[in-house]
Short mmCIF file of C-alpha atoms and ligand atoms in Angstrom, two decimals:
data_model
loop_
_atom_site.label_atom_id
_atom_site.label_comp_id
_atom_site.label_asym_id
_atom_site.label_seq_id
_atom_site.Cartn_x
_atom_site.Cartn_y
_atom_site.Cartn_z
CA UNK A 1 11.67 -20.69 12.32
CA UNK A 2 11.33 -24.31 11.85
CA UNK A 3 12.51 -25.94 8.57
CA UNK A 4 10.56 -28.17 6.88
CA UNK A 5 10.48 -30.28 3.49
CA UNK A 6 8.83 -26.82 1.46
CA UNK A 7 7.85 -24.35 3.91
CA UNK A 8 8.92 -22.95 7.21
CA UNK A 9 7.01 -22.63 10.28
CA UNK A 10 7.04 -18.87 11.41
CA UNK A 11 6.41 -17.42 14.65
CA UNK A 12 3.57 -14.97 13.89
CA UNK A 13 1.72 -12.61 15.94
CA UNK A 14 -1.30 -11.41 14.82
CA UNK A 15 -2.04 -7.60 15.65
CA UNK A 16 -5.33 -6.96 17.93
CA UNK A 17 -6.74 -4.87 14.51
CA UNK A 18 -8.16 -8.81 12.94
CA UNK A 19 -5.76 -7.77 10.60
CA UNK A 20 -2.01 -7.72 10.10
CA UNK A 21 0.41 -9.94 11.59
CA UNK A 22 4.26 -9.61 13.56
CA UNK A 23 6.77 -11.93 12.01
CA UNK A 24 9.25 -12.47 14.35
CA UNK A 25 12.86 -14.01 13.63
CA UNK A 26 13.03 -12.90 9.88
CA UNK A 27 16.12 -11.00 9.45
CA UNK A 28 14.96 -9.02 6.49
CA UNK A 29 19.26 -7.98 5.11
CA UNK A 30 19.65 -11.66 5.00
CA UNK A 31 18.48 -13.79 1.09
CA UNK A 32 15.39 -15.31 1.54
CA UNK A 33 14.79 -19.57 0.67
CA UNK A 34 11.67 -20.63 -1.64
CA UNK A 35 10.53 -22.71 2.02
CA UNK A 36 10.74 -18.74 3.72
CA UNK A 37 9.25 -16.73 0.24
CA UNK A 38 6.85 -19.31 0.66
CA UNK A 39 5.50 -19.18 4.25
CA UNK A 40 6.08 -15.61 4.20
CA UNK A 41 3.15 -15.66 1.65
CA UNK A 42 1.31 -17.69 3.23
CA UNK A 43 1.29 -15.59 5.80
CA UNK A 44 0.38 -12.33 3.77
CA UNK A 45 -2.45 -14.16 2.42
CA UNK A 46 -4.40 -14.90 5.81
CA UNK A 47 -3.30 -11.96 7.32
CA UNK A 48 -2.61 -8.74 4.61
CA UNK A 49 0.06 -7.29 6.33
CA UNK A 50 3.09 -8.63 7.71
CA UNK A 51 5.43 -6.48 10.13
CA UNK A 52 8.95 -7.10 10.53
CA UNK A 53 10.59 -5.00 13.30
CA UNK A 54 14.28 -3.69 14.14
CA UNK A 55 15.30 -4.49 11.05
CA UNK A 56 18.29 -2.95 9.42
CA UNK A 57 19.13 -3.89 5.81
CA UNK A 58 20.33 -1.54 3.19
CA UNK A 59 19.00 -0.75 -0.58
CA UNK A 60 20.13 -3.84 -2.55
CA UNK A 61 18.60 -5.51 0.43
CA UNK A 62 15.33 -3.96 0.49
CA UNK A 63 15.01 -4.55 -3.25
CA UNK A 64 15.80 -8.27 -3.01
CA UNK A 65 13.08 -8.87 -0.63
CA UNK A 66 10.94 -6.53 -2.50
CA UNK A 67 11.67 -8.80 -5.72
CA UNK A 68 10.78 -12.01 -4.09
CA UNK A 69 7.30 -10.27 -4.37
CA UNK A 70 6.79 -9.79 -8.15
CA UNK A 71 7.97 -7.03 -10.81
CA UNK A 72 9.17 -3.67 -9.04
CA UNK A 73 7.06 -0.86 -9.85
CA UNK A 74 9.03 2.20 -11.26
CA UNK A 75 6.63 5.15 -10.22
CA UNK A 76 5.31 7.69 -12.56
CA UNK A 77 5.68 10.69 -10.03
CA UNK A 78 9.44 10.53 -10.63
CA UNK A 79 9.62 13.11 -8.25
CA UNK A 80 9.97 10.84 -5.19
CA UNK A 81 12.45 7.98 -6.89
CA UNK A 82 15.84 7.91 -5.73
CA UNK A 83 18.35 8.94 -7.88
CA UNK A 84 20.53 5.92 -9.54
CA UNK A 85 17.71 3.56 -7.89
CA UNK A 86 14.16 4.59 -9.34
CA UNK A 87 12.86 1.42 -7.89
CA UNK A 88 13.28 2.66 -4.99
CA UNK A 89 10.71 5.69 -3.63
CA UNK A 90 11.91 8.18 -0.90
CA UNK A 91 8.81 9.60 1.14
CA UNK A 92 11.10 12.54 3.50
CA UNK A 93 10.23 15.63 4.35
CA UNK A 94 13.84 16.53 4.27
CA UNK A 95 15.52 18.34 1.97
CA UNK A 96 19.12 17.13 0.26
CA UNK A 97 21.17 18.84 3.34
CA UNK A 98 18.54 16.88 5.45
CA UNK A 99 16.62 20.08 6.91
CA UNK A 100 12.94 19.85 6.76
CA UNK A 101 12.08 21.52 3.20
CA UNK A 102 8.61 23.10 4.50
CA UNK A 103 6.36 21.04 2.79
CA UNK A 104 4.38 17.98 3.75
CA UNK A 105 6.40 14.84 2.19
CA UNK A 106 3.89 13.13 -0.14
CA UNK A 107 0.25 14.75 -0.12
CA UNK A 108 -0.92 11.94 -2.28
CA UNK A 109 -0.66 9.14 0.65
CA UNK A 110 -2.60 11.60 3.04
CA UNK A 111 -6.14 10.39 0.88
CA UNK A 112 -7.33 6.31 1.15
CA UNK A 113 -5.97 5.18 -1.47
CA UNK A 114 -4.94 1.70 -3.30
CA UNK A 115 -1.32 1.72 -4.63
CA UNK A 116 -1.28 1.93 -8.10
CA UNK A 117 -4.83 1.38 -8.99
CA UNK A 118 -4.33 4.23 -11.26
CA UNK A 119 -2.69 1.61 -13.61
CA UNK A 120 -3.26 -1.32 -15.69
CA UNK A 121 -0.11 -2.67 -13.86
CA UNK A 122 -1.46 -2.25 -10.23
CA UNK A 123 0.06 -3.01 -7.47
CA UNK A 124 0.14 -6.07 -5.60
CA UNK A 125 2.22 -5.28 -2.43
CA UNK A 126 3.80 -2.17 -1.10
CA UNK A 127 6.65 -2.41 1.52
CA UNK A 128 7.92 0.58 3.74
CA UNK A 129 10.84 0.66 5.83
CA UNK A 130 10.98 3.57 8.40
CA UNK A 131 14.31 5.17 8.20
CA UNK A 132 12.89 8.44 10.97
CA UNK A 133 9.88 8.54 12.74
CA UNK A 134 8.40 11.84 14.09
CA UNK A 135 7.55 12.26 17.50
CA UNK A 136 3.79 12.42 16.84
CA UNK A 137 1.44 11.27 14.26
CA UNK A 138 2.53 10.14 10.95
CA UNK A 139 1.14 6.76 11.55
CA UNK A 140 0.10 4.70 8.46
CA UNK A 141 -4.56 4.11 8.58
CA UNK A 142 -4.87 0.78 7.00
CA UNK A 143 -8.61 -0.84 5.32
CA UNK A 144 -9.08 -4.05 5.41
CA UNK A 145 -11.53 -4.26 2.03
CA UNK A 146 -12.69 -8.04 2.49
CA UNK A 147 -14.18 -6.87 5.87
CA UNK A 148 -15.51 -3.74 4.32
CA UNK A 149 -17.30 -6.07 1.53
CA UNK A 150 -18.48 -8.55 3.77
CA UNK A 151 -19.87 -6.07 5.92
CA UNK A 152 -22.14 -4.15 3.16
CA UNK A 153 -25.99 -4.88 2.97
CA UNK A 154 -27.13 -7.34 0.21
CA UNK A 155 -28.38 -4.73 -1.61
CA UNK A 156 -25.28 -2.22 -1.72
CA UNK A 157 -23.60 -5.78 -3.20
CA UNK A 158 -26.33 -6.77 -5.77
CA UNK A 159 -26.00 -2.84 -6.64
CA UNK A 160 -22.28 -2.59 -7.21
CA UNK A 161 -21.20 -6.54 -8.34
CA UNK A 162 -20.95 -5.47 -12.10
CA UNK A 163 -20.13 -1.83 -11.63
CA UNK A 164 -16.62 -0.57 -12.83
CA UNK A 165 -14.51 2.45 -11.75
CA UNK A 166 -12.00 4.85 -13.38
CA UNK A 167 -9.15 4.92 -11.63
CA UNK A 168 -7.08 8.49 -12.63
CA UNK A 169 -3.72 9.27 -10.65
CA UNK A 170 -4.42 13.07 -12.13
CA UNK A 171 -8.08 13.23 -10.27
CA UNK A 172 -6.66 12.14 -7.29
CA UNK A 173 -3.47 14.12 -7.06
CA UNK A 174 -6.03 16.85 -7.61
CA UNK A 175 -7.81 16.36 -4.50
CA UNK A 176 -4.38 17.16 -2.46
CA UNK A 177 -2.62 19.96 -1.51
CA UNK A 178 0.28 18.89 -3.53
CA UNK A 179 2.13 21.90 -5.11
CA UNK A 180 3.30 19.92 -8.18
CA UNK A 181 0.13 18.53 -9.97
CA UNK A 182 1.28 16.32 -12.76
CA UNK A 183 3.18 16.81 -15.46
CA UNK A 184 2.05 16.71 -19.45
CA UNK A 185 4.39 14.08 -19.31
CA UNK A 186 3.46 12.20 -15.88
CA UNK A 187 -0.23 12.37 -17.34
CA UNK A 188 0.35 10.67 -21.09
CA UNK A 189 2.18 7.91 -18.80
CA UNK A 190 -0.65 7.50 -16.54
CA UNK A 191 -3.85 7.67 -18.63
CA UNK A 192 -7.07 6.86 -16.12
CA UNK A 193 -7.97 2.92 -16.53
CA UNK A 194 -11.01 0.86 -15.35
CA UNK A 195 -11.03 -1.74 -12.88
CA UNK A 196 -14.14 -3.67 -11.27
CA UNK A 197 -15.19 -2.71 -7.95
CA UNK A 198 -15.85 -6.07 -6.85
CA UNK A 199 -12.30 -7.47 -6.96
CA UNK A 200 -12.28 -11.17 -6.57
CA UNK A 201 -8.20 -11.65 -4.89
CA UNK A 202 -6.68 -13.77 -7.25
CA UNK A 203 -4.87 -15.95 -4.33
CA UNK A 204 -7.76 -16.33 -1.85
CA UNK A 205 -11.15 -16.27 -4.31
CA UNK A 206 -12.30 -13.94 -1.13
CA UNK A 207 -14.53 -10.75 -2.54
CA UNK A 208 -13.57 -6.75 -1.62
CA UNK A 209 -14.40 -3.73 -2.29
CA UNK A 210 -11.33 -2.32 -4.77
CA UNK A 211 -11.82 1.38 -4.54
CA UNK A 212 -9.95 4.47 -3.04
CA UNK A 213 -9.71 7.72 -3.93
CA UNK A 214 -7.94 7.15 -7.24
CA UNK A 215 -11.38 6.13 -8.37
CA UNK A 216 -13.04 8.84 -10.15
CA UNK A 217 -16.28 7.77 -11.20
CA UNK A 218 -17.97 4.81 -12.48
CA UNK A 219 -18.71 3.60 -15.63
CA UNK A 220 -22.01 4.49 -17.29
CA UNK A 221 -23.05 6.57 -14.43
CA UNK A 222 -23.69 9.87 -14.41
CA UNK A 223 -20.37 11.90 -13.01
CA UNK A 224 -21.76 13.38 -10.03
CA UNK A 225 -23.82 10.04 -9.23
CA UNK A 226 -20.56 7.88 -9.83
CA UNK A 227 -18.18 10.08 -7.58
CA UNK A 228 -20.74 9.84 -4.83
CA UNK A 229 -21.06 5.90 -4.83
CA UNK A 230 -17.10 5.68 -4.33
CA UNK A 231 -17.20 8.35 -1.78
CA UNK A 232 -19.92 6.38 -0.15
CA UNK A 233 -17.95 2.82 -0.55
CA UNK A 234 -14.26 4.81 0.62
CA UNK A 235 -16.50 6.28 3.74
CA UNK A 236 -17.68 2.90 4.56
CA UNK A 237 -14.86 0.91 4.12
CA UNK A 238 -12.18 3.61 6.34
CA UNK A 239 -15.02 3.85 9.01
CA UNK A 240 -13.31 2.30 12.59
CA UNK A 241 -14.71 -1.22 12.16
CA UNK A 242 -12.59 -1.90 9.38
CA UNK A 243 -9.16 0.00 9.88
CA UNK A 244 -6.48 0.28 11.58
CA UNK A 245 -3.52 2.76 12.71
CA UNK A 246 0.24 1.62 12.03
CA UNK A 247 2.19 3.35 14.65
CA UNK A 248 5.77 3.30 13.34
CA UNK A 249 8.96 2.54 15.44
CA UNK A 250 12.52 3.16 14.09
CA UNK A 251 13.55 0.13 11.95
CA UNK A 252 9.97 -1.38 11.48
CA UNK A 253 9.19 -2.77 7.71
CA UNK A 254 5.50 -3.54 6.73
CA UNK A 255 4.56 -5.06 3.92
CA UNK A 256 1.39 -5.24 2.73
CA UNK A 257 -1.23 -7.00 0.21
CA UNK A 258 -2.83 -3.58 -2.15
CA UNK A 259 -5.94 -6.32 -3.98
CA UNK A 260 -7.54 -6.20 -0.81
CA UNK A 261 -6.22 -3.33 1.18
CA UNK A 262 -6.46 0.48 1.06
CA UNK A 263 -3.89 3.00 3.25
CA UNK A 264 -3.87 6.84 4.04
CA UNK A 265 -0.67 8.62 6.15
CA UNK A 266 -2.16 10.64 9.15
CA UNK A 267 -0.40 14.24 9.78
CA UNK A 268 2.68 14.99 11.47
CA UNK A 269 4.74 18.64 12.09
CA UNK A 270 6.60 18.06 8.79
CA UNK A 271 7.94 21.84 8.93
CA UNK A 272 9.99 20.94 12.59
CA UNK A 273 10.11 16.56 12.85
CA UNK A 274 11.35 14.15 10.46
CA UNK A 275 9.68 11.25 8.79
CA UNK A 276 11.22 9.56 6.24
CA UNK A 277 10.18 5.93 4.84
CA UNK A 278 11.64 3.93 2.11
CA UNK A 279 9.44 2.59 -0.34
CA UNK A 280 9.47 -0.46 -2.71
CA UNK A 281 6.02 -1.72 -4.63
CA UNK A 282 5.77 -4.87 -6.61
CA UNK A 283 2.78 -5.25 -9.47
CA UNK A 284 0.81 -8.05 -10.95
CA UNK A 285 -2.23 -10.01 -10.01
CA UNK A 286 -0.11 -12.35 -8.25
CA UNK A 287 2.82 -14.26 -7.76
CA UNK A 288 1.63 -17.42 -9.05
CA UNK A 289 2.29 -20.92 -7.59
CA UNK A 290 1.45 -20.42 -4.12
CA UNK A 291 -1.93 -21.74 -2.72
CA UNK A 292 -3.27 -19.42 0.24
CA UNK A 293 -3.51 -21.17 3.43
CA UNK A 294 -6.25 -18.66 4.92
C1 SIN B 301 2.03 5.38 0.68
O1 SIN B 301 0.92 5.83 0.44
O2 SIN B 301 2.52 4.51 -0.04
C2 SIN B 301 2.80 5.85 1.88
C3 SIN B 301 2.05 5.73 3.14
C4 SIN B 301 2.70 6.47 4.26
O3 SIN B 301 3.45 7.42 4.02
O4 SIN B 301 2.41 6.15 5.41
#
């Protein structure tokens, strides 16, 4: 890192996806300058997802970072918060005398989804911080959504620039094998909003496709027709051309820009290995004050 009069220069590698980026020389447990917060953007802007590896920094340190970024989400599956810390989600397969419990750790990230989409407060970025990795699988698929826009015919965009989606955590949670469905409770907190499919990102005026599988149906369409545009539009955008698959190492933390990206968990053995990430999301349209350089 090179300091300079408001921003730093960082060594950045991109990945080989044409998305997603390696930060190197960011030690993630130590407070982080306006000149870093501000090339770390930056750098989230032109790439969507920034990697920081062998990185060892505790709660209150993962939370400060994960402040820098906006408003902590406090998730309505209160399931998965950690106790004393609900800003802070657990995704583990283990159990509280650290066994494997039998049951796959979060169904709900197994589907492409959007973080929070479900919400009028959705989510700008998501971090996770790999705590135990299992031996196979349990890699995090990422979407890039600009490239999935940019690469639809002009008619699919004429056809969908106007159109707006439900977004319902309930209709989604439905569509996984998750033994605990929502709550009464869970549901009154999370009633299904709308959002535009066309999402214009708020930091880089660049167009994508804002979908996922939180996205029930669209407005003023028939159900059935609705449901099978956003299948169509989730198909297109998770196809190959567009994604890409995180493998984790021990110690890695990704962060990662939700307005333009969606994400799905691949399968591991949760009944035998361990995987356990730690989660913090931050919400709002953006941070404000920070031109894109992309
Ligand atoms: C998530 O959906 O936020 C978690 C993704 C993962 O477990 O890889």
């Amino acid at each position: 890192m090179i300091q300079g009069s408001s921003m730093l220069h960082l060594d950045v590698r991109p990945l080989r996806a044409g998305f997603g980026a390696e930060v190197l020389d960011v030690d993630l447990s130590e407070p982080v300058s306006d000149a870093l917060f501000t090339s770390l953007y930056a750098a989230f802007l032109r790439h969507q997802l920034l990697v920081f590896r062998k990185q060892t920094f505790n709660d209150e340190q993962h939370l400060a970072f994960a402040r820098r970024w906006g408003t902590l989400q406090r998730h309505v599956l209160n399931q998965y918060l950690q106790e004393g810390t609900p800003e802070l989600l657990i995704i583990t397969n283990l159990d509280k005398n650290g066994k494997p419990k039998g049951e796959h750790p979060d169904p709900g990230a197994a589907i492409w989804h959007t973080d929070g989409s479900w919400s009028s407060q959705r989510a700008l970025s998501t971090m996770l911080y790999a705590m135990a990795i299992p031996k196979a699988g349990g890699d995090t698929l990422f979407a890039n959504m600009y490239a999935a826009y940019d690469g639809l015919s002009a008619e699919m965009k004429d056809k969908i620039e106007n159109l707006v989606a439900v977004h319902n955590l309930d209709y989604s949670r439905s569509l996984t094998s998750a033994k605990q469905q929502m709550t009464d409770e869970q549901k009154r907190a999370a009633p299904p909003v709308e959002h535009a499919v066309v999402r214009t990102h708020p930091d880089t005026g660049r167009k994508c496709i804002y979908l996922g599988q939180h996205a029930s149906h669209i407005v003023g369409m028939p159900i059935a027709e609705g449901r099978a545009l956003v299948e169509t539009l989730n198909k297109h955008a998770s196809q190959p051309a567009y994604t890409m698959a995180y493998r984790w190492s021990l110690g890695d933390a990704v962060i990662w820009d939700n307005r333009c990206l969606m994400h799905s968990a691949t399968e591991f053995d949760w009944r035998n290995d361990v995987r356990t990430l730690r989660r913090t999301t931050t919400v709002g349209e953006t941070v404000g004050g920070i031109a894109s350089d992309s």
